[in-house]
Amino acid sequence: MATPTITGADLSTPTGELIAVVGPPGPQRSALQLALNDAPWSRGPSVTTTVISRGAWSELRRVAAAGITVVAACDSVVAVDAGAHRVVLLPDPDGVA
C-alpha cells in the first residue's frame, strides 16, 4: 500500500495567487507543486515553475496579477521575495532547516 505524500492539506486558493513551495528539491516538493497546480479549485490558467533567481519573483507576481495561478518552488525561505501571496514550507528530510 502506498504512503500518501501529503495529508491534511487545504488546497484552496483564489485564481491569480502566487504560491511559493519552499523545500529541498525532490519528489515531495514536485508532488506538492503538481497537487497545487492540478487541484479542483484551479478554475483558471495555472503554471508551475522553479525559481532560480530573486529577480524572477517580480515577473511571477505580474503573471499572477493577470489572473494566472503560479506555483513556484525554491530551495530556501531566504530566496522567497515578498511577492508571494502564500509560502508552503516542506520539512527537510534530514531534520535540518
XYZ file of C-alpha atoms in Angstrom:
97
model
C 0.000 0.000 0.000
C 1.356 3.424 -0.974
C 2.053 6.050 1.674
C 0.362 9.388 0.937
C 2.789 12.165 0.067
C 0.568 14.874 1.530
C -2.092 14.553 4.211
C -4.324 17.168 5.788
C -3.543 19.881 3.241
C -6.022 22.639 2.414
C -5.696 23.158 -1.326
C -7.994 26.174 -1.611
C -6.673 29.344 -3.182
C -8.075 32.080 -5.386
C -7.206 32.312 -9.062
C -4.217 34.545 -9.656
C -2.341 33.687 -6.480
C 1.436 33.271 -6.267
C 2.290 30.316 -4.026
C 5.908 29.599 -3.052
C 6.752 25.991 -2.164
C 9.976 26.041 -0.136
C 11.979 22.899 0.476
C 14.739 20.697 -0.823
C 14.371 19.519 -4.418
C 12.877 16.075 -4.696
C 9.710 14.055 -5.113
C 7.849 15.630 -2.167
C 8.295 19.169 -3.483
C 7.390 18.108 -7.024
C 4.290 16.241 -5.825
C 3.088 19.239 -3.821
C 3.649 21.567 -6.769
C 1.638 19.298 -9.047
C -1.127 18.837 -6.452
C -1.491 22.596 -6.026
C -1.390 23.164 -9.775
C -3.965 20.442 -10.555
C -6.274 20.965 -7.569
C -10.028 21.121 -8.251
C -10.161 24.780 -7.140
C -7.904 25.740 -10.031
C -10.547 27.043 -12.409
C -8.353 29.311 -14.442
C -4.983 29.019 -16.085
C -2.053 27.975 -13.906
C 1.684 27.432 -14.190
C 4.269 25.519 -12.148
C 7.891 26.618 -12.127
C 11.132 26.523 -10.158
C 12.591 29.899 -9.213
C 16.298 30.123 -9.859
C 16.857 33.848 -9.307
C 15.500 36.540 -6.988
C 14.558 38.712 -9.955
C 12.088 36.086 -11.146
C 9.656 36.788 -8.283
C 8.576 40.173 -9.634
C 7.821 38.627 -13.026
C 5.857 35.793 -11.415
C 3.880 38.378 -9.398
C 2.944 40.106 -12.686
C 1.792 36.762 -14.111
C -0.369 36.177 -11.009
C -1.807 39.694 -11.259
C -3.013 38.762 -14.755
C -5.205 36.027 -13.203
C -2.887 33.047 -13.619
C -2.232 30.924 -10.533
C 1.533 30.428 -10.117
C 3.041 27.622 -8.024
C 6.778 28.306 -7.725
C 9.390 26.215 -5.940
C 12.633 27.350 -4.369
C 15.211 25.881 -2.004
C 15.155 28.358 0.877
C 12.932 30.865 2.621
C 15.644 33.467 2.086
C 15.068 33.148 -1.665
C 11.344 33.946 -1.361
C 10.682 37.549 -2.212
C 7.882 39.487 -0.517
C 5.922 38.965 -3.744
C 4.482 35.561 -2.808
C 0.910 35.505 -1.503
C 1.471 32.250 0.398
C 4.516 30.253 1.403
C 4.378 26.481 1.975
C 7.348 25.088 3.911
C 8.337 21.460 3.478
C 10.345 19.720 6.202
C 13.915 18.823 5.390
C 14.254 15.018 5.287
C 17.450 15.286 7.333
C 15.746 17.374 10.005
C 17.918 20.383 9.233
C 16.179 23.664 8.442
